[in-house]
N, CA and C of each residue as an Amber inpcrd file, in Angstrom:
protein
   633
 -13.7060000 -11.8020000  77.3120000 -14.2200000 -12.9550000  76.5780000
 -13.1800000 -13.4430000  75.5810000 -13.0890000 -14.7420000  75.7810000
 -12.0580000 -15.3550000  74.5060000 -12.7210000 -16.1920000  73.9520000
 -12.0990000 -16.7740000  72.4320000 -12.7730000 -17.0410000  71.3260000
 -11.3230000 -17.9560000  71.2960000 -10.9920000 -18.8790000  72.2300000
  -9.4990000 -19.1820000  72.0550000 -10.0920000 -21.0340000  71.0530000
 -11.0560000 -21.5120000  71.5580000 -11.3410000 -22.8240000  71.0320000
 -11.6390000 -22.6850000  69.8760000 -12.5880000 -21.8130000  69.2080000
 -13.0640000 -21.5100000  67.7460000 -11.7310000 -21.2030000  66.9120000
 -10.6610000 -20.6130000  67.2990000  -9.5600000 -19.9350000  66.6980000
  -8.3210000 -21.4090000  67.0570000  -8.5190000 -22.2730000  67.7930000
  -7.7410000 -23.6150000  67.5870000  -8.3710000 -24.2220000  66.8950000
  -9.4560000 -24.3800000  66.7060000  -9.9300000 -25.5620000  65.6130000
  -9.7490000 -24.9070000  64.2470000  -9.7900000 -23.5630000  63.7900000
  -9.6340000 -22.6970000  62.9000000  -8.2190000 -23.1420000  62.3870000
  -7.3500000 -22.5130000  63.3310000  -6.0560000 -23.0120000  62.5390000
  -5.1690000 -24.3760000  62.2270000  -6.0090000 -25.3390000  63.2030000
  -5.7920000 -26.4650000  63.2900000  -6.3890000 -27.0300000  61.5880000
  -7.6760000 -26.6460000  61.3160000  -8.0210000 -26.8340000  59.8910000
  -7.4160000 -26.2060000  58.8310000  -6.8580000 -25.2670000  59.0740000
  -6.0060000 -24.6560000  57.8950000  -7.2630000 -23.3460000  57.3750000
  -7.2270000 -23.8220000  56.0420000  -8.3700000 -23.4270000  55.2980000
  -9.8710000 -23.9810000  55.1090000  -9.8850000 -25.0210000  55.7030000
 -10.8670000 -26.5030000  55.7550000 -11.8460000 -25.6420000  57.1860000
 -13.1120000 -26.2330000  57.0080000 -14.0810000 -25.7830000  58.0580000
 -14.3770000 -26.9160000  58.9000000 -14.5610000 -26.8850000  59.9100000
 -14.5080000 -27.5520000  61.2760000 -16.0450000 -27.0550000  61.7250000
 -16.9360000 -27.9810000  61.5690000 -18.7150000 -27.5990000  61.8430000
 -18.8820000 -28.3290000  62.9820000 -19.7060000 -28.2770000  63.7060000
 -20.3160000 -28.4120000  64.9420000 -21.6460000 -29.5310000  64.3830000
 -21.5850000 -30.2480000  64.8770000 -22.8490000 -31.7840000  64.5350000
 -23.7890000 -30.6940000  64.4780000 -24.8190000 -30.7430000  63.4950000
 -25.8280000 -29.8080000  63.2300000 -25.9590000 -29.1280000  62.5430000
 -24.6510000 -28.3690000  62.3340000 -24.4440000 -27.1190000  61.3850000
 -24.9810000 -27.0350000  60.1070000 -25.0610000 -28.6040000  59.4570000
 -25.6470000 -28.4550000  58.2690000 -26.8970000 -27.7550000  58.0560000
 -27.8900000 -27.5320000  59.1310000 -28.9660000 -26.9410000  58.7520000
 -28.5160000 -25.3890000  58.4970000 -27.7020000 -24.6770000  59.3810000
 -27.0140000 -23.3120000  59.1780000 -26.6690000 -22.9040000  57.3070000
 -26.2080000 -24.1450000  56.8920000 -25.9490000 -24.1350000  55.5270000
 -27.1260000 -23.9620000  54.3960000 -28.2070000 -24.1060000  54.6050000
 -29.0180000 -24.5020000  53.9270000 -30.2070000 -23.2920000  54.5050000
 -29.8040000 -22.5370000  55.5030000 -30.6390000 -21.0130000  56.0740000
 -30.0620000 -20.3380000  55.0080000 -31.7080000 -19.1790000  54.5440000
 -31.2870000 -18.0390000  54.2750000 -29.8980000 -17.2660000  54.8180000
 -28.9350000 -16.5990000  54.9490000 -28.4340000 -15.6690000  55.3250000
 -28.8130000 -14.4010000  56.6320000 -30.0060000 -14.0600000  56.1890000
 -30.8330000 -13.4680000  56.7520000 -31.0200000 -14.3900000  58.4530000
 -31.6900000 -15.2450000  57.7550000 -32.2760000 -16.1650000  59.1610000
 -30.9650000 -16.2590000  60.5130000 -29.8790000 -16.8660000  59.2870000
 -28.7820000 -17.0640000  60.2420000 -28.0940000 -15.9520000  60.9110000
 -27.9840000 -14.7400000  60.1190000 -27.5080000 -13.6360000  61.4070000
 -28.9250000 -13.1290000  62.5320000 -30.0460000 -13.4500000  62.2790000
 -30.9070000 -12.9030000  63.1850000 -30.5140000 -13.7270000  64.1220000
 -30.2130000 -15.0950000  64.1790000 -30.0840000 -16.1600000  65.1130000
 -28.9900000 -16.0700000  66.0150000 -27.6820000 -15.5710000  64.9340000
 -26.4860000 -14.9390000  65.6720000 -26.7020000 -13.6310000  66.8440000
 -28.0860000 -12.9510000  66.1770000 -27.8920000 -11.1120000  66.7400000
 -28.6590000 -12.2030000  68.0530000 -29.7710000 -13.3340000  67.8540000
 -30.3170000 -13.5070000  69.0460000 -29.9700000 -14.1570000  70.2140000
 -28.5580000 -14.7970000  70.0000000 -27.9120000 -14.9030000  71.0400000
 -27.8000000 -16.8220000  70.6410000 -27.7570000 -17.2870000  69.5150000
 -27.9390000 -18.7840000  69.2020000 -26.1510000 -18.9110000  69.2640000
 -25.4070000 -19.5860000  70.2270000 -24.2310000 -20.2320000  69.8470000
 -23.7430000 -20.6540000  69.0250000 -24.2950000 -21.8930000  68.9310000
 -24.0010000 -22.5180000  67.4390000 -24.0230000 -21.6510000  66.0530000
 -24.8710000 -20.8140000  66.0720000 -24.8330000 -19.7480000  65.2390000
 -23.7360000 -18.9700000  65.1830000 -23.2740000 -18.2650000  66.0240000
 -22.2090000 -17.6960000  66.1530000 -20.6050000 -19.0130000  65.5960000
 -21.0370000 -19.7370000  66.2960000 -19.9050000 -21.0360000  65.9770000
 -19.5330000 -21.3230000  64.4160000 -20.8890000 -21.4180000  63.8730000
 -21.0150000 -21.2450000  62.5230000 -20.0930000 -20.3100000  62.1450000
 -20.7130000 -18.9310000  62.0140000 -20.2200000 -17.9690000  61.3040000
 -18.7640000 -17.8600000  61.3510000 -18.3300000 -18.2840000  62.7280000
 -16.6840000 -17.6240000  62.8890000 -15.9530000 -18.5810000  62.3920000
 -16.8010000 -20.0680000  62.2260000 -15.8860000 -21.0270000  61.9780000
 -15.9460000 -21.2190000  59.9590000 -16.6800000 -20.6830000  59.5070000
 -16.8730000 -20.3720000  58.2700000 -16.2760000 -19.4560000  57.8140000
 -16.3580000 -18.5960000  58.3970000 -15.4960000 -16.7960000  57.5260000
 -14.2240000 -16.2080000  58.1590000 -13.7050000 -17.3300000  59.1250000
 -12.5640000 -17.3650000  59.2370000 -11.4280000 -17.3200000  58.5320000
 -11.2550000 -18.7510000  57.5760000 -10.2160000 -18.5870000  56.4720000
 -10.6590000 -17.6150000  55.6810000 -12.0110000 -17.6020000  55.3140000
 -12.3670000 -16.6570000  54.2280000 -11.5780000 -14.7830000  54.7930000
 -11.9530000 -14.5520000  55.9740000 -11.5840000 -13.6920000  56.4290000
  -9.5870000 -13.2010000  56.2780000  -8.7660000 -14.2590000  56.7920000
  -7.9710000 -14.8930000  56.4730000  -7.2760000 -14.6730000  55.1700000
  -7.8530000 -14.8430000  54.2630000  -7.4030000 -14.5420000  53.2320000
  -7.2910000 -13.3840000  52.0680000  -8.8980000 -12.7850000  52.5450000
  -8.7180000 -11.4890000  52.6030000  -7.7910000 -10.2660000  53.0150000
  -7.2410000 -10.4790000  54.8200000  -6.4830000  -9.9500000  54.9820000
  -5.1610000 -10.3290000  54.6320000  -4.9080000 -10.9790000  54.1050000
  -3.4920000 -10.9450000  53.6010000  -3.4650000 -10.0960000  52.3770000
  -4.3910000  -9.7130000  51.6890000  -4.6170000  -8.7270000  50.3380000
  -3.9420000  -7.4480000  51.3520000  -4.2170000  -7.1910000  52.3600000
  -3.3520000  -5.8470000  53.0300000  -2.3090000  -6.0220000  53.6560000
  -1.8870000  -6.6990000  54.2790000  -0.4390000  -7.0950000  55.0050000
  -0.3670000  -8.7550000  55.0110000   1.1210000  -8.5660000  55.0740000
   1.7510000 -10.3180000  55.1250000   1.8610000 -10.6520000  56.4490000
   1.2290000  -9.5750000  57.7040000   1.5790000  -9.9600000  58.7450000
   0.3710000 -10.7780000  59.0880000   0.8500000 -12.5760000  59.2780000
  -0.0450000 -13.2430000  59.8380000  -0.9840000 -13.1430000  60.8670000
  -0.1500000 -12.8890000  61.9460000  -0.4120000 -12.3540000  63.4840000
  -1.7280000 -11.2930000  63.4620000  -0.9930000 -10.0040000  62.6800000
  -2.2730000  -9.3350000  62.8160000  -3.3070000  -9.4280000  62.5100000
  -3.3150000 -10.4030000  60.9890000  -4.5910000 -10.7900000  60.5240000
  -5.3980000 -11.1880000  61.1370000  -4.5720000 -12.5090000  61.8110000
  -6.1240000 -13.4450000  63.0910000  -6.1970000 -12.7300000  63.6500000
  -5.3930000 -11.9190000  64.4510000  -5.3730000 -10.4460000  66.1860000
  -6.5490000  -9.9710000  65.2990000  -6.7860000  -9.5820000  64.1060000
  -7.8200000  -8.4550000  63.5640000  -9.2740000  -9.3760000  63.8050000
  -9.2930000 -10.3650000  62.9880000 -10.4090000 -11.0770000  62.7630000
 -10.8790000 -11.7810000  64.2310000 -10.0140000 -12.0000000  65.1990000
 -10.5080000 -12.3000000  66.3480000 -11.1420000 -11.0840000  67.3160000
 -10.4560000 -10.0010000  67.0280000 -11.0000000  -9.0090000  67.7830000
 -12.3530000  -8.4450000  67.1070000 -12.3890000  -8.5730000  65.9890000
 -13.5620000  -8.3940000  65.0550000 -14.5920000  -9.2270000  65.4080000
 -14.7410000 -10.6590000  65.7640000 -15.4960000 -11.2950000  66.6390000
 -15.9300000 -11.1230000  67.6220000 -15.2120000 -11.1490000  68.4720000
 -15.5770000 -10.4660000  69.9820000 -16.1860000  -9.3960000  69.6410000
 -15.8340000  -8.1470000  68.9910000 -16.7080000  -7.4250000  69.0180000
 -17.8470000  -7.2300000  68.8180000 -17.8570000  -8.0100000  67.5130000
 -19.2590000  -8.8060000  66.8660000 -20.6570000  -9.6030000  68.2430000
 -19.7560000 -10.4260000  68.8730000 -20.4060000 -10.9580000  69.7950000
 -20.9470000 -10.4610000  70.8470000 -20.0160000  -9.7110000  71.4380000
 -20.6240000  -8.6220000  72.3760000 -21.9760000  -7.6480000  71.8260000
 -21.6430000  -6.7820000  71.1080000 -22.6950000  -6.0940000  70.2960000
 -23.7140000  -6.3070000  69.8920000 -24.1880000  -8.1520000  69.6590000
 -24.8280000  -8.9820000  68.6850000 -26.2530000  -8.0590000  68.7030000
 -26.7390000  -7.9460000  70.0920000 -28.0160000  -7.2580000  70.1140000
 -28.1070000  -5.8370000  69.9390000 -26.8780000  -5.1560000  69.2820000
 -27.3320000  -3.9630000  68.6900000 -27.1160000  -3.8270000  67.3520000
 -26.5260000  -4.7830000  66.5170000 -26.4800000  -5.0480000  65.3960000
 -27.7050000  -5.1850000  64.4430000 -26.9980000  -4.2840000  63.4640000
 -28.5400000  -4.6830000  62.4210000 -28.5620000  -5.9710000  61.9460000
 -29.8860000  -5.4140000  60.5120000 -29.8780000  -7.1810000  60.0980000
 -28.8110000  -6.8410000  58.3760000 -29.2860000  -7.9120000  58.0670000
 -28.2240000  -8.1190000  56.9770000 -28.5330000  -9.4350000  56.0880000
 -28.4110000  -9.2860000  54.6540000 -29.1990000 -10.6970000  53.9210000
 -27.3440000 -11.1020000  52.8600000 -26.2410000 -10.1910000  53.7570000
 -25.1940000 -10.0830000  52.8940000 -23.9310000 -10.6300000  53.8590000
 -23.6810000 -11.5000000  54.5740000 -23.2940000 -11.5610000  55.6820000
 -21.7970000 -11.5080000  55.3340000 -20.9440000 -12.3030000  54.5330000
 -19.7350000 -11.7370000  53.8450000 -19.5540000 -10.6950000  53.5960000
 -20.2040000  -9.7150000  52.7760000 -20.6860000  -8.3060000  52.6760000
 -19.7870000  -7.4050000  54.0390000 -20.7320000  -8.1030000  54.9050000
 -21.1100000  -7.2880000  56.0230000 -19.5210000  -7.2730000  56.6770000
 -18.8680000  -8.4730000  57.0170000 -17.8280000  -9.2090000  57.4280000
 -16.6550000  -8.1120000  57.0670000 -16.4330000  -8.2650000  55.3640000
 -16.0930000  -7.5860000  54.9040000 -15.3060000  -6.2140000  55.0730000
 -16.5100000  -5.2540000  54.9710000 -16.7770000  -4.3320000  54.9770000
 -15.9160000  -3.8100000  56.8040000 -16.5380000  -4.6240000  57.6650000
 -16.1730000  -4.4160000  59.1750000 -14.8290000  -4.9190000  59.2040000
 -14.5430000  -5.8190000  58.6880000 -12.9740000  -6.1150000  58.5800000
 -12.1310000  -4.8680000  58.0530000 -12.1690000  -4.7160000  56.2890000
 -11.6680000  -3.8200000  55.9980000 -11.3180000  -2.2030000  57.1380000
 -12.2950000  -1.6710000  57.5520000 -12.5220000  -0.5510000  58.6480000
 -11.2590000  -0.7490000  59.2830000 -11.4720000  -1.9720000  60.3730000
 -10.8820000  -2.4800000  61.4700000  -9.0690000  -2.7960000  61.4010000
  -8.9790000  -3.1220000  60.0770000  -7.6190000  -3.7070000  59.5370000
  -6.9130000  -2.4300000  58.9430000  -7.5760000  -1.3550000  58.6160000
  -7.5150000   0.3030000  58.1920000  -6.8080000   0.6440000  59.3670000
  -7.0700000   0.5050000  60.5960000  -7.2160000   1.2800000  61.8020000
  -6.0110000   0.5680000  62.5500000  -6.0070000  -0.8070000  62.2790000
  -4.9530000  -1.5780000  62.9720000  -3.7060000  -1.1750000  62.4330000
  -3.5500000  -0.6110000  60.7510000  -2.5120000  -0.7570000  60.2750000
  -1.9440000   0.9080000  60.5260000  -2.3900000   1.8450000  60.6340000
  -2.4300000   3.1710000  61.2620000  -1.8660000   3.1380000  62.4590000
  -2.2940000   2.1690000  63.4600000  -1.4700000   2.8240000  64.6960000
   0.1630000   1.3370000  64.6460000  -0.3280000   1.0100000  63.7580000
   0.9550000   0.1870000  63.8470000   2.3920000   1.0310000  63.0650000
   1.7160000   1.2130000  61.9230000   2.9120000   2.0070000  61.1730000
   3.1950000   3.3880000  61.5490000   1.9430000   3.7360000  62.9940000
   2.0260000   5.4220000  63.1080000   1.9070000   6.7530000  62.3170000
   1.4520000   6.2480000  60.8920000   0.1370000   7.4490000  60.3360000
  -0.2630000   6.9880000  59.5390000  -1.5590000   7.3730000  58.8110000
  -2.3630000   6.7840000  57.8030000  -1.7370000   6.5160000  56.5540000
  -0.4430000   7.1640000  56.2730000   0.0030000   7.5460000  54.7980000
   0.7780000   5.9130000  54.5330000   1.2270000   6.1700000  55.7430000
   1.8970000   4.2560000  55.8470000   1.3500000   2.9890000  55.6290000
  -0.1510000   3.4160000  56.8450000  -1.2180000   2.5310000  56.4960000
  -1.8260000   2.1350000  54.8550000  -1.8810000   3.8390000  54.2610000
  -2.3430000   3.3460000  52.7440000  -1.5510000   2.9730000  51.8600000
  -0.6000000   3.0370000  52.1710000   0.7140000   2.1220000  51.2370000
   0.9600000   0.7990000  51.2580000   0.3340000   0.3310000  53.0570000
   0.2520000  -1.0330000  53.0610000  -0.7770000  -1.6990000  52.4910000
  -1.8330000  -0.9360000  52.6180000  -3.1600000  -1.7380000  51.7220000
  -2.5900000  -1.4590000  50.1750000  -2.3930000  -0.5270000  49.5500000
  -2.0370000   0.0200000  48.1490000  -1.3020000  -1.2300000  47.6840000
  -0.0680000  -1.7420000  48.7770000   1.2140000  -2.4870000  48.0400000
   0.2840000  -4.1290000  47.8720000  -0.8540000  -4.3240000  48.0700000
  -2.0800000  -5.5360000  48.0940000  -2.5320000  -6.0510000  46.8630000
  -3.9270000  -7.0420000  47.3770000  -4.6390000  -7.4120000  46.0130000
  -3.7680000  -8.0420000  44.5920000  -3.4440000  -9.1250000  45.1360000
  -2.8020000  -9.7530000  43.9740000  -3.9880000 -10.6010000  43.2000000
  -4.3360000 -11.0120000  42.0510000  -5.0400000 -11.6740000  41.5110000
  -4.6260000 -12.9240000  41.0080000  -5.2710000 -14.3640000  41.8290000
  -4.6980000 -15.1360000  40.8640000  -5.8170000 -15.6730000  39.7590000
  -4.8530000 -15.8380000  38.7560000  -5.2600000 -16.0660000  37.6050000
  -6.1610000 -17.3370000  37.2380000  -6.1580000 -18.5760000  38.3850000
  -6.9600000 -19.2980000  38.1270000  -8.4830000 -19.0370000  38.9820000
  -8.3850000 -18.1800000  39.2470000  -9.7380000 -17.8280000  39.9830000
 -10.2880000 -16.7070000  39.3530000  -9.5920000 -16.1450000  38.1860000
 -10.5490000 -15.2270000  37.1600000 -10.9710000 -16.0110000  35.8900000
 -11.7950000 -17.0650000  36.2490000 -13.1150000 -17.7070000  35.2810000
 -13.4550000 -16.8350000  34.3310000 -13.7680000 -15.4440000  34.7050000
 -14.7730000 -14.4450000  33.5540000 -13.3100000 -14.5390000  32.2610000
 -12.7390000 -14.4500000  32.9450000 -11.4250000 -14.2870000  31.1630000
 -10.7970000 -15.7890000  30.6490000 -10.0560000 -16.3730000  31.7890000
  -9.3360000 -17.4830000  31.2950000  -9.7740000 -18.7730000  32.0910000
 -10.0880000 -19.7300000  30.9970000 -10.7090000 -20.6540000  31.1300000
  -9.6710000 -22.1140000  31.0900000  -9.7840000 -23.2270000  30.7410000
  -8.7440000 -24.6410000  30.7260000  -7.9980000 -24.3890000  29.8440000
  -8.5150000 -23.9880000  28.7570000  -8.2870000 -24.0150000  27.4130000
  -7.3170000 -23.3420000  27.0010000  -7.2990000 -21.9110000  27.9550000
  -6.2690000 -20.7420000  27.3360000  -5.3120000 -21.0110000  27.3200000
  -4.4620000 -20.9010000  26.1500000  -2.8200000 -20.7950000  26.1760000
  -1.7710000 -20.4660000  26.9540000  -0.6590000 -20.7870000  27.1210000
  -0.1320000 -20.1490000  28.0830000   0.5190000 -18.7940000  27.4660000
   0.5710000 -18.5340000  26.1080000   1.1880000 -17.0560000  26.5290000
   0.3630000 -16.2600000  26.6820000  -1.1280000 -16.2020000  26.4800000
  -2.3310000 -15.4870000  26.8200000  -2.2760000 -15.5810000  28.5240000
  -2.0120000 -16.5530000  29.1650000  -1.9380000 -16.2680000  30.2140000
  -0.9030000 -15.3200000  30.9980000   0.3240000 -15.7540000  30.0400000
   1.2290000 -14.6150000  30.4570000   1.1260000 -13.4180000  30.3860000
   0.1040000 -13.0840000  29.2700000   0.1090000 -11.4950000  28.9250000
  -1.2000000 -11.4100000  29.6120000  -1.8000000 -11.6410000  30.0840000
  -3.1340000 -11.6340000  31.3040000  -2.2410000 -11.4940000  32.5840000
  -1.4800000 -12.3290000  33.1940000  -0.8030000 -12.0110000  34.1270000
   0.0610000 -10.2660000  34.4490000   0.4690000  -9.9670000  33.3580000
   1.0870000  -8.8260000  32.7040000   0.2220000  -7.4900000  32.9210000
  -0.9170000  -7.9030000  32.2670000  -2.2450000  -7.1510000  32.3530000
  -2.5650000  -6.5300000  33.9320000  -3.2600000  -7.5430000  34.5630000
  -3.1550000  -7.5560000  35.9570000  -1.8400000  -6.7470000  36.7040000
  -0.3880000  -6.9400000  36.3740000   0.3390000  -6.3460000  37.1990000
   0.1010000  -4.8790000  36.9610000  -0.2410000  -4.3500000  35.3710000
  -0.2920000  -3.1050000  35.2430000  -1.3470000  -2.2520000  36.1090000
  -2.4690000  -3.2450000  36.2650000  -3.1290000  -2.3540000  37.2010000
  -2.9330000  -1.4300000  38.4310000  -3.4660000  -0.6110000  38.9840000
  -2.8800000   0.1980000  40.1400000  -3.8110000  -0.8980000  40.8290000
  -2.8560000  -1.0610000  42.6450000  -3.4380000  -1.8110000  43.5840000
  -5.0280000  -1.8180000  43.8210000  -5.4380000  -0.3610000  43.8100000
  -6.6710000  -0.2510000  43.5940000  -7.6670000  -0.3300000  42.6680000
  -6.9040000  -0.6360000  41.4610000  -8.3300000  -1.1370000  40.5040000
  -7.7390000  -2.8240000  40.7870000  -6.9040000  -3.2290000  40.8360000
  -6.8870000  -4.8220000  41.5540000  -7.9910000  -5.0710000  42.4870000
  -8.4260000  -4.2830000  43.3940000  -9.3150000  -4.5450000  44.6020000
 -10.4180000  -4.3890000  43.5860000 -10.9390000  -3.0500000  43.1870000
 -12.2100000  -3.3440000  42.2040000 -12.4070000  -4.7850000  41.3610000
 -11.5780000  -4.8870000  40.6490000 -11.7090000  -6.0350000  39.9790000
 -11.8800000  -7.4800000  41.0190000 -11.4740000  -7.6370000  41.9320000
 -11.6410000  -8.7080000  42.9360000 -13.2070000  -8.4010000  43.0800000
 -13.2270000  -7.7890000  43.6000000 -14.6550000  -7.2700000  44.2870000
 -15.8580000  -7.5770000  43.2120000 -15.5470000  -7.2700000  42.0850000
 -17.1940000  -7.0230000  40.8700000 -16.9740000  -8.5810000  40.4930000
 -15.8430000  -9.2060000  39.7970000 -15.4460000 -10.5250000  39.2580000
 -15.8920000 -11.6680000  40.6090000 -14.6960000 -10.9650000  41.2160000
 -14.2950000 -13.0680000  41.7560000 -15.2280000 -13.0260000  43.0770000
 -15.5760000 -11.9770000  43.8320000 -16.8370000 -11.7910000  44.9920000
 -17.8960000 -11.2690000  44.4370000 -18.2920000 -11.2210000  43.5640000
 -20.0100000 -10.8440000  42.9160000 -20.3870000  -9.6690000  43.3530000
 -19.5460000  -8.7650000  43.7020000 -20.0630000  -7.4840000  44.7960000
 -21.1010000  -6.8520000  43.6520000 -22.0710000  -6.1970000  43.8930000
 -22.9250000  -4.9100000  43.0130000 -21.6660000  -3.7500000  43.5480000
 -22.2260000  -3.0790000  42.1410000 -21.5250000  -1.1630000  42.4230000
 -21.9230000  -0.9010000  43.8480000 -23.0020000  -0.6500000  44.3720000
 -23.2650000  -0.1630000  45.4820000 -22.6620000  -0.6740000  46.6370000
 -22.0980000  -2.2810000  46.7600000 -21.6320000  -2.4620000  47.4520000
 -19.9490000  -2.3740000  47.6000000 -19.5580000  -1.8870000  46.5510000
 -18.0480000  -1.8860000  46.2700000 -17.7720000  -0.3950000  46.4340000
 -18.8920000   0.6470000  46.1910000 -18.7850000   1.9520000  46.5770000
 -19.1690000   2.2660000  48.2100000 -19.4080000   1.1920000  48.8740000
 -19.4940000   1.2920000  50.4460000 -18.5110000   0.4710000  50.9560000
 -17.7720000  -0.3160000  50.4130000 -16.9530000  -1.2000000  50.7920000
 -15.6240000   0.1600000  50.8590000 -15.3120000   0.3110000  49.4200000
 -14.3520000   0.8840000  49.2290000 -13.8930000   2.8280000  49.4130000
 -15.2520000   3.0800000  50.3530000 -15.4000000   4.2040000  50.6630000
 -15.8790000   5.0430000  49.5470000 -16.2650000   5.2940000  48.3680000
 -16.3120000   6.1290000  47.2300000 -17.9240000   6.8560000  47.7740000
 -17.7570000   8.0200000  47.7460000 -18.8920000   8.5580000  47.9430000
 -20.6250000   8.4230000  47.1860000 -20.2810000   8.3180000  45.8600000
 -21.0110000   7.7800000  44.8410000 -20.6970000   6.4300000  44.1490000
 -22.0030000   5.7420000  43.9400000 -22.1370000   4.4490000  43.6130000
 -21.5710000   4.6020000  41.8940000 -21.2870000   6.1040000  41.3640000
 -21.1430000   6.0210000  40.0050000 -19.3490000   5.5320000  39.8490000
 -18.9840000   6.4840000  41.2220000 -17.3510000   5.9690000  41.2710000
 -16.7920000   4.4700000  41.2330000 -17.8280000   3.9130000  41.3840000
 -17.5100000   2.4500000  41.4030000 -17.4410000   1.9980000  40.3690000
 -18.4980000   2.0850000  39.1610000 -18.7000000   1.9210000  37.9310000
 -18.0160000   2.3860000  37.2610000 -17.1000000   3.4760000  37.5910000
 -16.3510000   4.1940000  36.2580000 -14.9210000   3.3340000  36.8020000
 -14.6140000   2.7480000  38.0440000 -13.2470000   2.5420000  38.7610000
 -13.1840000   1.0000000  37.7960000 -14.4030000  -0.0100000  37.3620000
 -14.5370000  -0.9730000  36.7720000 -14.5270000  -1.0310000  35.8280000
 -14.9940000   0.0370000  34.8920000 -14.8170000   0.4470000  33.7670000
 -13.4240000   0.5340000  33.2210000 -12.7130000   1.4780000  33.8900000
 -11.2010000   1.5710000  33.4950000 -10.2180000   0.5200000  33.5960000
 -10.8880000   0.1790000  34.6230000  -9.9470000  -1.4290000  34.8360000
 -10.1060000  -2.3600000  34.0480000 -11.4930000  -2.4910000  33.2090000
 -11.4710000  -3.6090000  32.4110000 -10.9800000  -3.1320000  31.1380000
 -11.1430000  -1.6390000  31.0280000 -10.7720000  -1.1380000  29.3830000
  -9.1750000  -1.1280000  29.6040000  -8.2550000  -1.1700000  30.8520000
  -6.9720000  -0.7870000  30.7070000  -6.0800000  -2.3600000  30.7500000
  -6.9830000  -3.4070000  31.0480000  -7.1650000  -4.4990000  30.6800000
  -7.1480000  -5.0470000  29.1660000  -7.9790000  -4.6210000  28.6420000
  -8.2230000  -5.2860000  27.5310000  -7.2620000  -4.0490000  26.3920000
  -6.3350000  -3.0130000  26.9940000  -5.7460000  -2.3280000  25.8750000
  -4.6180000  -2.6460000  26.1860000  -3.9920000  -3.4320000  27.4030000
  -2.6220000  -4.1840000  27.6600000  -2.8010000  -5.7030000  26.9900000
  -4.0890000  -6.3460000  26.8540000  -4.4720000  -7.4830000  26.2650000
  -4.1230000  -7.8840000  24.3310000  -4.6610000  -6.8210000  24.7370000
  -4.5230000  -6.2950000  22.9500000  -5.5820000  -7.2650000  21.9640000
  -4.9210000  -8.1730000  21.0950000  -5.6600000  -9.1720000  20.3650000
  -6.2930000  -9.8210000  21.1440000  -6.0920000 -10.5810000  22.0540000
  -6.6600000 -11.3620000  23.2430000  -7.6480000 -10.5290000  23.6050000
  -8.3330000  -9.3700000  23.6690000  -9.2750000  -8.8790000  24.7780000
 -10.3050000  -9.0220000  23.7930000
């Protein structure tokens, strides 16, 4: 099965979404509704989703590698798989979430047999997660100065790659603890909370006056 037309109109739009006459009602469904419709075999549904969380997808994976290629190779094979499966798939009221989560796995696994052992693989996700600064609303707003921004920028680099991903995850994707402690593998939902914790306190002690 190929997914070759959804993935030309995809890159043909760039980052821009390419909807199917109709789709607007897809927009305006619960979440919920719309993957039951996907698991039930609705096209357009499916059309939807891939043609929506594509870039989103997209951009995500570049937080782990700069390799273009593999990104779409990931997110297209992540489809197909998706599609095939549809009727053994659960449900889900988190569908980014969900996306997510199956991406991350999948892009884990891709980058392992590419670099030929995991240690490689976690260096490539590790060397990730850049933050840009106009998409962290919770701190800096129109108003802020620019050397506050510089020393916010500063801030951010000090972080380890992995409290970068926490902080993406709780801030700029709304994730709950629970979902950032299943996203990010942590066995306990408390590891999540303490991984956010440090990040914002090691934040605001590189911030200094500003925090």
């Amino acid at each position: 099965m190929k997914l070759q037309t959804e993935k030309m109109l995809v890159e043909k739009a760039g980052t821009s979404i390419v909807l199917l006459d109709g789709s607007a009602r897809f927009q305006r469904m619960p979440e919920s509704e719309l993957w039951d419709l996907f698991r039930a075999g609705d096209e357009a549904a499916f059309h939807y989703l891939y043609i929506t969380y594509f870039p989103i997808l997209f951009t995500y994976g570049h937080q782990f590698t700069p390799d273009r290629e593999l990104v779409k190779d990931v997110i297209q094979d992540l489809f197909i798989y998706l599609k095939e499966k549809r009727h053994t798939l659960g449900p889900t009221t988190a569908i980014k979430f969900y996306l997510y989560t199956a991406y991350r796995r999948r892009i884990v696994r891709y980058l392992s047999q590419k670099k030929h052992n995991c240690e490689d693989a976690k260096g490539a996700i590790n060397a990730g997660f850049d933050i840009a600064l106009s998409q962290e609303s919770f701190i800096v707003d129109q108003t802020t100065h620019e050397e506050y921004k510089q020393k916010l920028e500063h801030a951010f680099n000090v972080l380890t790659p992995r409290q970068r991903e926490v902080i993406i995850y709780y801030f700029y994707e709304d994730f709950s603890y629970e979902e950032i402690a299943s996203l990010m593998g942590f066995s306990k939902v408390q590891y999540a909370r303490i991984q956010v914790s440090r990040s914002i306190a090691k934040l605001r002690k590189v911030l200094g006056k500003f925090a």
